[in-house]
Amino acid sequence: MLLRIAAILTLLVSGTPAAHAQKGGPDRPWWKSAIVYQIYPRSFKDSDGDGIGDLKGIISRLDYIKSLGVTAVWLNPIYSSPNDDNGYDVSDYRNIMKDFGSMEDFDALLKGLHTRGIKLVMDLVVNHSSDEHVWFRQSRSARNNPYRNYYHWWNAENGRPPYRYSLFDINHDAWMYDSLTNAYYLHYFSRKQPDLNWENPQLRKEVYDIMRFWADKGIDGFRLDAFQFAAKDTTFPAFPKGFEKNFTLFYAMQGNLHGYLQEMNRDVLRKYDVMSVAEGAGNSFEDAHNLVDADRMELNMAYPFDGVDIPKLNGYSLLHFKEVFSRWDSAFEENGWLSVFLANHDQARMVSRFGNDHPAFRQLSSKMLSTFIMTMRGTPYYYYGDELGMTNAGLDKIEDYKDVATLNEYRHLHNSGKDVKEFMKSARFGARDNGRTPFQWDATPQAGFTSGTPWIKVNPNYITINAAAQENDPNSCLNYFRRLVSLRKDNPILVFGKYTLLDRRNPNAYAYTRTLDNKKILVLLNFTNKPAIPNTGIHLNKAKLLLCNYPTSIHTSTLRPYEAAIYELP
Ligand code: GLC
């Protein structure tokens, strides 16, 4: 009986756009083989001299993006926004931020990408909106306003609400008192980012309408920002003291979150050929599987933070790195799908955190890390500028930082009388602005990013690290990245093949194989600035070298500093 129902369901589903999404076979939809290039629009290319990157700027560089070989672009939010959090505070979900251009520019961008065979994934920021969104302006105007329940309010006559931690608030307090209606509203992020009330079916319907608006325009996917926090227990029970040290245990995957995602999938996602990816993957493998396993009919994939969170100011251990990535891989070997990434707009630069940005090793270690990303199972998300080996910004003064998270944390520490020196040190290493400096196009003033004054300082190393200089150098990071991308595209084994870790206890070298059908690929990576010898038990004499990050290959199992080599095994 069950089988019959399944057969009928399959029949019903075939022929719909969702079935079309399965092009390449049910286990090989396009988004598994996609190579996603993330663009932070504010910092990619400015076309009008106001110092802020924009859509026309991206359009002017579409051929560059195409030349990378990537198959999809993820754009950080481009919707109308007062920019308290650089677009992650949306004031109109159906319009384009003035700094970035117009809807005509957007349409031209989408068309330009599609003409080049590149898909477009948009950020969907609906755990919260801007406080300048008309919904919030209505909501806060009166307790009986029809929009009141689009947000979470706590009436002050009931006393102070139970403490909730805010990531970006100066006082870390997620409840903001509003005297207009004598009530507090909830904001997990900044005060200008009030949390939307997903428990309200009307709000959910509005969000699905917005998603349809963009999907009807022809976009190819949604990245669900902070969505794991969207569902809440609206009785707001007290949480144990100190919960904020591990707040995701209390914030992520609460209440009816999965119900909402199933509804979103039913009402929107499965009706279009769009992919969906969740920021965050809950608190356990079980949480992550519940988000992305195909039979759940929720989302396609998620990106867990365990990997990207590894580096600390005083370094990190490769053993830990290997353990984390291997554990996640094996938990998703049979079901579900994940992303692979080492950087995004919420992180400092990949080469400065995971590699070695000293001039002697910057290029090698950056290429080595790119090799890792492009040879792992999962969908790679690659951050703009990493293809050049762009480094941390080296910002020393708090005035040079622009990010609400860094600025408010600084104020928080300063106001509580704490020494901010340590904080500035850690910001230099890990603050998000490190990864948000303008793309380094060439050696002309402001790295060719703008003819005006950039919204955030250009990294002074643009004189030597820039795309123009790398374009004609066959050994540049840029050209190595292109070779890696084409290798992945030519070898489905790198996307779908089984991953096996070798020489697990080697603290310096990372070695693994990928296997599919009768094919086997070996990846060797040296994570140190000294020679390293992975003990794989594999003889390389008959192996075919597919790619190496040194200009000359030596075909031995002793790896040179930060060497990366990919072999096909007989
Ligand atoms: C996500 C975004 C981050 C933003 C936050 C609030 O974590 O990636 O940039 O600040 O959500 O929207």
XYZ file of C-alpha atoms and ligand atoms in Angstrom:
582
model
C 0.000 0.000 0.000
C 2.756 2.401 1.000
C 4.591 1.639 -2.217
C 1.468 2.391 -4.234
C 1.006 5.722 -2.511
C 4.657 6.531 -3.189
C 4.207 5.622 -6.864
C 1.126 7.838 -7.164
C 2.952 10.686 -5.461
C 5.896 10.281 -7.849
C 3.519 10.483 -10.774
C 1.868 13.581 -9.368
C 5.186 15.264 -8.783
C 6.776 14.481 -12.167
C 6.332 17.240 -14.678
C 6.323 19.965 -12.029
C 9.172 22.459 -11.783
C 10.321 20.561 -8.698
C 10.809 17.462 -10.797
C 12.655 19.555 -13.358
C 14.957 20.528 -10.486
C 16.079 16.917 -10.408
C 17.820 17.286 -13.784
C 20.846 15.012 -13.678
C 18.882 12.351 -11.812
C 17.112 12.371 -8.483
C 20.414 12.151 -6.583
C 22.186 14.687 -8.728
C 20.202 17.925 -8.856
C 22.082 20.930 -10.236
C 22.679 22.527 -6.862
C 24.844 19.634 -5.689
C 27.282 20.217 -8.561
C 27.043 24.009 -8.301
C 30.132 26.079 -7.526
C 28.849 29.137 -5.725
C 30.729 32.433 -5.769
C 29.613 34.807 -3.026
C 29.563 38.504 -3.831
C 29.343 41.154 -1.136
C 27.759 43.806 -3.390
C 28.865 46.752 -1.288
C 32.491 45.904 -1.931
C 32.653 44.321 -5.367
C 32.638 47.178 -7.889
C 31.330 50.742 -7.720
C 29.998 52.131 -10.995
C 28.999 55.664 -9.990
C 31.769 56.945 -7.761
C 29.825 57.089 -4.488
C 32.280 54.671 -2.899
C 29.703 51.886 -2.577
C 29.661 48.854 -4.823
C 26.471 48.460 -6.856
C 24.578 46.280 -9.305
C 25.855 48.109 -12.373
C 29.341 47.506 -11.014
C 28.676 43.771 -10.820
C 27.196 43.868 -14.330
C 30.384 45.486 -15.610
C 32.356 42.515 -14.243
C 30.137 39.650 -15.384
C 32.755 38.441 -17.835
C 35.270 38.258 -15.025
C 32.826 36.182 -12.953
C 32.178 33.949 -15.954
C 35.937 33.552 -16.456
C 36.205 31.972 -13.006
C 34.039 29.098 -14.179
C 31.694 29.329 -11.198
C 28.141 28.221 -11.884
C 26.169 30.284 -9.360
C 26.432 33.606 -7.573
C 25.097 34.249 -4.088
C 24.439 37.938 -3.536
C 24.255 39.328 -0.024
C 21.037 41.339 0.498
C 20.377 44.030 -2.075
C 16.916 45.077 -0.844
C 15.997 48.550 0.440
C 17.653 49.046 3.786
C 18.827 51.779 6.136
C 22.019 49.685 6.396
C 22.325 49.300 10.108
C 23.719 45.846 9.296
C 24.680 46.384 5.645
C 21.415 45.216 4.142
C 20.576 42.530 6.708
C 17.964 44.992 7.945
C 15.425 45.074 5.138
C 12.923 47.929 4.932
C 11.284 46.829 1.657
C 11.641 43.267 0.410
C 10.429 44.087 -3.100
C 12.760 46.953 -3.887
C 16.449 47.502 -4.473
C 18.610 49.477 -2.047
C 19.218 52.943 -3.511
C 22.982 52.629 -3.021
C 22.899 49.532 -5.214
C 20.704 50.790 -8.072
C 17.238 50.002 -9.360
C 14.999 47.082 -10.264
C 15.994 47.597 -13.923
C 19.607 47.081 -12.877
C 18.583 43.930 -11.059
C 16.735 42.575 -14.086
C 19.770 43.308 -16.247
C 22.043 41.591 -13.757
C 19.869 38.478 -13.642
C 19.708 38.377 -17.407
C 23.459 38.915 -17.719
C 24.143 36.040 -15.341
C 21.681 33.702 -17.037
C 23.039 34.526 -20.494
C 26.402 33.361 -19.196
C 24.941 30.173 -17.721
C 25.324 31.368 -14.130
C 22.536 31.005 -11.581
C 21.610 33.569 -8.951
C 20.974 32.821 -5.279
C 19.483 35.632 -3.196
C 19.661 36.208 0.524
C 16.312 35.909 2.281
C 16.437 37.824 5.555
C 13.229 37.010 7.376
C 14.145 36.160 10.938
C 13.898 39.920 11.329
C 13.224 43.042 9.297
C 14.411 46.608 9.656
C 12.649 48.746 12.253
C 12.053 51.068 9.287
C 9.949 48.476 7.470
C 6.330 49.616 7.186
C 5.253 46.476 9.086
C 7.287 47.545 12.100
C 6.258 51.184 11.868
C 2.644 50.024 11.953
C 3.329 47.412 14.601
C 4.861 49.819 17.067
C 2.226 52.526 16.507
C -0.487 50.974 18.689
C -1.165 47.806 20.622
C -4.258 47.118 18.561
C -2.675 47.789 15.188
C -3.261 44.890 12.758
C 0.530 44.554 12.347
C 1.192 44.330 16.078
C 1.612 40.559 15.900
C 4.075 40.668 13.049
C 6.711 41.133 15.782
C 7.239 39.980 19.356
C 6.041 42.423 22.016
C 6.046 42.164 25.811
C 3.787 44.602 27.627
C 5.666 46.473 30.336
C 2.865 46.180 32.918
C 3.837 42.487 33.071
C 7.255 43.441 34.410
C 10.545 43.026 32.639
C 10.597 40.208 30.125
C 12.861 37.192 30.816
C 16.392 37.943 29.633
C 17.175 37.277 26.023
C 20.691 37.681 24.654
C 21.254 39.944 21.649
C 24.247 39.365 19.394
C 24.637 42.980 18.312
C 23.077 45.086 21.068
C 25.307 47.452 23.036
C 23.969 45.931 26.270
C 23.520 42.424 24.842
C 19.867 42.820 25.765
C 17.466 41.569 23.080
C 14.462 43.395 24.540
C 14.144 47.047 23.617
C 11.715 49.216 25.544
C 9.437 51.396 23.425
C 7.575 54.061 25.407
C 5.066 54.686 22.639
C 3.054 51.625 23.669
C 4.820 50.912 26.944
C 6.172 47.592 25.704
C 9.386 45.815 24.797
C 10.135 44.360 21.379
C 12.489 41.479 20.694
C 15.640 41.773 18.592
C 18.167 38.923 18.551
C 20.410 41.122 16.404
C 20.595 44.938 16.546
C 17.870 47.247 17.857
C 17.135 48.137 14.283
C 16.492 44.465 13.449
C 13.281 43.479 15.274
C 12.484 39.751 15.068
C 9.504 38.803 12.942
C 6.801 36.697 14.536
C 6.774 33.447 12.589
C 4.034 32.108 14.811
C 1.684 34.507 13.011
C 0.288 32.799 9.853
C -0.346 36.182 8.232
C 3.342 37.066 8.477
C 4.300 33.712 7.000
C 1.959 34.292 4.086
C 3.573 37.698 3.455
C 7.024 36.095 3.370
C 5.904 33.395 0.928
C 4.452 36.128 -1.319
C 7.821 37.883 -1.272
C 9.591 34.640 -2.151
C 7.192 34.097 -5.059
C 7.850 37.642 -6.251
C 11.571 36.868 -6.639
C 11.124 33.313 -7.846
C 8.732 34.600 -10.535
C 11.480 36.951 -11.654
C 13.536 33.856 -12.320
C 16.080 33.744 -9.507
C 17.525 30.322 -8.774
C 17.716 30.058 -5.034
C 17.373 31.438 -1.541
C 19.884 31.554 1.284
C 17.845 31.644 4.482
C 19.565 34.097 6.778
C 19.575 33.227 10.487
C 16.424 31.236 9.875
C 17.248 28.603 12.465
C 16.278 31.255 15.052
C 12.930 32.168 13.466
C 10.518 30.055 15.546
C 10.078 31.018 19.177
C 8.240 29.925 22.282
C 6.149 33.067 22.556
C 5.448 32.498 26.251
C 9.127 33.468 26.640
C 10.057 31.173 29.527
C 13.094 32.117 31.601
C 16.333 30.533 30.376
C 19.018 29.315 32.789
C 21.576 31.868 33.940
C 24.514 32.054 31.586
C 22.587 30.510 28.674
C 24.054 33.144 26.370
C 27.395 31.331 26.418
C 25.689 28.673 24.349
C 22.714 30.581 23.104
C 22.100 28.538 19.943
C 21.010 25.653 22.190
C 18.105 27.871 23.231
C 17.570 29.843 20.023
C 18.058 27.386 17.182
C 15.447 24.965 15.839
C 12.801 25.886 18.387
C 9.029 25.436 18.358
C 7.469 24.703 15.017
C 10.434 25.705 12.851
C 10.267 22.516 10.804
C 6.544 22.975 10.316
C 7.159 26.433 8.877
C 9.858 25.135 6.551
C 7.587 22.349 5.333
C 4.892 24.923 4.711
C 7.384 27.172 2.867
C 8.485 24.231 0.771
C 4.872 23.278 -0.044
C 3.758 26.834 -0.796
C 6.842 28.107 -2.632
C 10.067 26.136 -2.955
C 8.829 22.985 -4.639
C 6.856 24.993 -7.167
C 10.006 26.491 -8.663
C 13.380 25.257 -9.822
C 15.059 27.016 -6.917
C 17.583 25.751 -4.408
C 17.498 26.588 -0.731
C 20.280 26.752 1.805
C 20.026 27.434 5.517
C 22.526 29.518 7.391
C 23.372 27.350 10.380
C 22.478 23.721 10.911
C 21.118 23.625 14.457
C 22.856 21.974 17.375
C 23.337 18.398 16.253
C 23.536 16.146 13.217
C 19.933 15.244 13.887
C 18.940 18.916 13.640
C 20.892 19.267 10.426
C 19.400 16.126 8.901
C 15.936 17.306 9.782
C 16.608 20.477 7.808
C 18.017 18.939 4.666
C 17.144 15.273 4.223
C 15.212 14.936 0.984
C 12.254 13.110 2.505
C 11.691 15.965 4.959
C 10.732 18.298 2.101
C 12.251 21.326 3.834
C 15.519 22.731 2.463
C 18.209 21.416 0.090
C 21.276 22.091 2.166
C 22.679 23.876 5.150
C 25.961 25.288 6.173
C 27.196 24.273 9.595
C 29.563 26.599 11.457
C 31.798 24.008 13.125
C 34.467 24.223 10.419
C 34.571 27.956 9.932
C 34.644 28.528 13.701
C 37.882 26.558 14.216
C 40.667 29.188 13.939
C 41.441 31.230 17.022
C 43.812 34.121 17.615
C 46.506 31.719 18.789
C 46.047 29.333 15.877
C 44.323 26.002 15.493
C 45.159 22.343 15.239
C 44.954 20.537 11.927
C 43.905 17.401 13.815
C 40.842 19.288 14.989
C 40.186 20.605 11.491
C 40.359 17.127 9.993
C 38.203 15.669 12.717
C 35.442 18.268 12.213
C 35.260 18.015 8.433
C 35.502 14.217 8.472
C 32.799 13.903 11.117
C 30.381 16.090 9.165
C 31.151 14.263 5.949
C 30.480 10.849 7.407
C 27.250 11.971 9.078
C 25.968 13.038 5.649
C 27.365 10.192 3.588
C 23.986 8.585 2.976
C 21.394 11.309 3.348
C 21.293 15.065 3.209
C 23.694 17.524 1.643
C 25.938 20.263 3.022
C 27.995 23.176 1.829
C 31.783 23.460 2.065
C 33.276 26.860 2.858
C 36.059 28.509 4.840
C 34.913 32.118 4.596
C 32.005 34.412 4.019
C 30.989 37.981 4.859
C 30.729 37.073 8.570
C 34.351 35.972 8.775
C 37.773 37.452 8.367
C 39.767 36.375 5.311
C 40.367 32.675 4.729
C 44.111 32.944 4.127
C 44.636 35.041 7.284
C 42.636 32.690 9.507
C 43.292 29.226 8.108
C 46.472 29.792 6.105
C 49.465 32.076 6.349
C 49.233 35.609 4.997
C 52.949 36.294 5.322
C 54.169 37.298 1.812
C 56.357 34.185 1.635
C 53.414 31.823 2.049
C 50.287 33.769 1.185
C 49.864 32.476 -2.339
C 50.753 28.880 -1.559
C 48.567 28.601 1.507
C 45.668 30.365 -0.171
C 45.832 27.957 -3.122
C 46.116 25.025 -0.714
C 42.930 26.099 1.094
C 41.116 26.587 -2.202
C 42.187 23.056 -3.128
C 40.573 21.778 0.041
C 37.277 23.546 -0.683
C 37.138 22.360 -4.279
C 37.920 18.722 -3.524
C 35.495 18.073 -0.680
C 32.033 16.563 -0.907
C 29.257 19.147 -0.682
C 28.532 22.363 -2.541
C 31.436 24.828 -2.351
C 30.667 28.434 -1.420
C 33.657 30.543 -2.335
C 33.997 34.120 -1.113
C 34.851 36.973 -3.515
C 38.500 37.998 -3.351
C 39.691 34.659 -2.004
C 40.540 33.754 -5.594
C 43.210 36.470 -5.351
C 44.341 35.414 -1.900
C 43.044 38.678 -0.404
C 44.112 39.089 3.223
C 42.784 40.629 6.414
C 42.449 44.397 6.379
C 44.865 45.218 9.193
C 42.524 47.840 10.669
C 43.941 49.200 13.932
C 41.597 52.021 14.851
C 38.019 51.470 15.895
C 37.058 54.438 13.648
C 38.085 52.358 10.632
C 35.585 49.633 11.451
C 32.081 49.941 9.990
C 30.344 46.782 11.165
C 27.574 47.139 13.755
C 28.725 43.921 15.443
C 32.275 45.171 16.039
C 31.284 48.736 16.896
C 28.629 47.741 19.412
C 30.801 45.129 21.079
C 33.539 47.724 21.413
C 31.057 50.153 22.987
C 29.762 47.408 25.251
C 33.230 46.645 26.588
C 34.148 50.292 26.807
C 30.953 51.135 28.736
C 31.506 48.279 31.164
C 34.968 49.655 31.928
C 36.762 46.742 30.275
C 40.136 46.960 28.547
C 39.426 47.159 24.842
C 43.021 46.467 23.805
C 42.505 42.706 23.702
C 39.309 43.231 21.789
C 41.076 45.310 19.146
C 43.631 42.545 18.798
C 40.952 39.962 18.265
C 39.101 42.278 15.840
C 42.227 42.582 13.752
C 42.248 38.831 13.477
C 38.589 37.941 13.288
C 36.283 40.943 12.729
C 33.860 40.695 9.838
C 35.143 43.905 8.208
C 38.387 42.076 7.406
C 36.457 40.186 4.787
C 34.470 43.147 3.529
C 37.157 45.409 2.083
C 36.806 46.323 -1.608
C 37.711 43.821 -4.264
C 41.215 44.520 -5.522
C 40.825 44.908 -9.274
C 44.120 46.592 -10.170
C 46.915 48.836 -8.907
C 45.174 52.141 -9.683
C 43.939 54.293 -6.752
C 41.399 52.503 -4.541
C 42.296 49.256 -6.274
C 40.084 50.210 -9.211
C 37.049 49.623 -7.002
C 35.744 53.208 -7.080
C 36.617 56.629 -8.425
C 35.362 58.097 -5.141
C 36.078 57.454 -1.469
C 35.356 53.829 -0.583
C 32.868 53.172 2.227
C 35.538 51.096 3.962
C 39.299 51.306 3.518
C 40.891 49.414 0.671
C 43.549 46.997 1.863
C 46.865 48.772 1.121
C 48.322 45.554 -0.276
C 46.210 46.036 -3.430
C 49.315 47.408 -5.135
C 50.672 43.868 -5.331
C 47.578 41.745 -4.738
C 45.079 42.498 -7.486
C 43.224 40.785 -10.305
C 44.984 42.625 -13.141
C 48.413 41.551 -11.908
C 47.234 37.963 -11.526
C 45.406 37.731 -14.826
C 48.496 37.127 -16.954
C 50.495 35.157 -14.429
C 49.872 31.455 -15.010
C 50.921 30.676 -11.432
C 48.692 33.251 -9.770
C 46.075 32.345 -7.178
C 43.469 33.508 -9.665
C 44.542 31.192 -12.475
C 45.034 28.317 -10.052
C 41.487 28.824 -8.814
C 40.213 28.685 -12.411
C 42.026 25.381 -12.931
C 40.556 24.001 -9.712
C 37.048 24.995 -10.741
C 37.355 23.355 -14.103
C 38.821 20.227 -12.520
C 35.809 19.955 -10.252
C 33.423 20.520 -13.120
C 35.144 17.823 -15.204
C 35.222 15.304 -12.374
C 31.881 14.465 -10.730
C 33.935 12.259 -8.400
C 34.994 15.466 -6.617
C 31.344 16.330 -6.021
C 29.799 12.930 -5.341
C 32.667 10.561 -4.589
C 33.069 8.912 -1.200
C 35.520 10.738 1.060
C 38.060 8.710 3.058
C 40.498 10.289 5.482
C 44.040 8.859 5.499
C 46.793 9.258 8.089
C 44.323 10.680 10.577
C 46.924 11.431 13.270
C 49.296 13.426 11.085
C 49.316 16.913 12.663
C 50.766 18.650 9.581
C 49.357 17.035 6.475
C 45.791 16.350 5.412
C 45.361 13.408 3.048
C 42.146 11.934 1.704
C 40.778 10.013 -1.215
C 37.587 10.478 -3.172
C 36.142 7.390 -4.796
C 33.387 6.921 -7.329
C 32.717 3.819 -9.396
C 36.186 2.643 -10.447
C 37.857 5.979 -10.075
C 39.971 7.211 -7.178
C 41.461 10.615 -6.506
C 44.027 11.373 -3.806
C 44.326 14.844 -2.274
C 47.452 15.793 -0.309
C 47.608 19.081 1.586
C 50.395 20.451 3.731
C 48.988 22.890 6.288
C 52.399 24.061 7.533
C 55.341 26.172 6.398
C 57.710 23.183 6.631
C 57.960 19.967 4.642
C 55.418 17.347 5.707
C 55.105 13.661 4.894
C 51.642 12.175 4.836
C 51.765 8.457 5.435
C 49.074 7.231 3.066
C 50.506 3.849 2.106
C 49.865 4.805 -1.524
C 52.675 4.712 -4.067
C 52.649 7.714 -6.293
C 54.797 6.324 -9.080
C 51.795 5.243 -11.138
C 49.579 8.096 -10.022
C 48.684 10.864 -12.436
C 49.116 14.368 -11.100
C 46.004 16.393 -11.920
C 46.941 19.644 -10.221
C 49.564 21.054 -7.887
C 49.908 24.515 -6.352
C 53.670 24.726 -7.054
C 54.775 25.647 -10.561
C 56.825 22.457 -10.754
C 55.672 19.141 -9.419
C 58.083 16.734 -7.769
C 55.797 13.745 -7.527
C 56.997 12.498 -4.166
C 55.151 11.996 -0.964
C 57.143 14.694 0.825
C 55.079 17.819 0.553
C 56.752 21.210 0.340
C 55.450 24.049 2.586
C 51.705 24.489 2.018
C 51.862 22.189 -0.979
C 48.595 20.915 -2.392
C 48.527 18.072 -4.904
C 45.668 16.198 -6.511
C 46.399 12.790 -8.044
C 44.327 10.336 -9.971
C 45.179 6.826 -8.783
C 45.361 3.871 -11.137
C 23.425 36.408 9.422
C 24.214 37.184 8.387
C 24.924 38.296 9.076
C 23.904 39.200 9.706
C 22.977 38.424 10.634
C 21.760 39.225 10.951
O 24.240 35.798 10.340
O 25.070 36.319 7.701
O 25.736 39.032 8.210
O 24.529 40.207 10.422
O 22.507 37.232 10.036
O 20.957 39.339 9.816
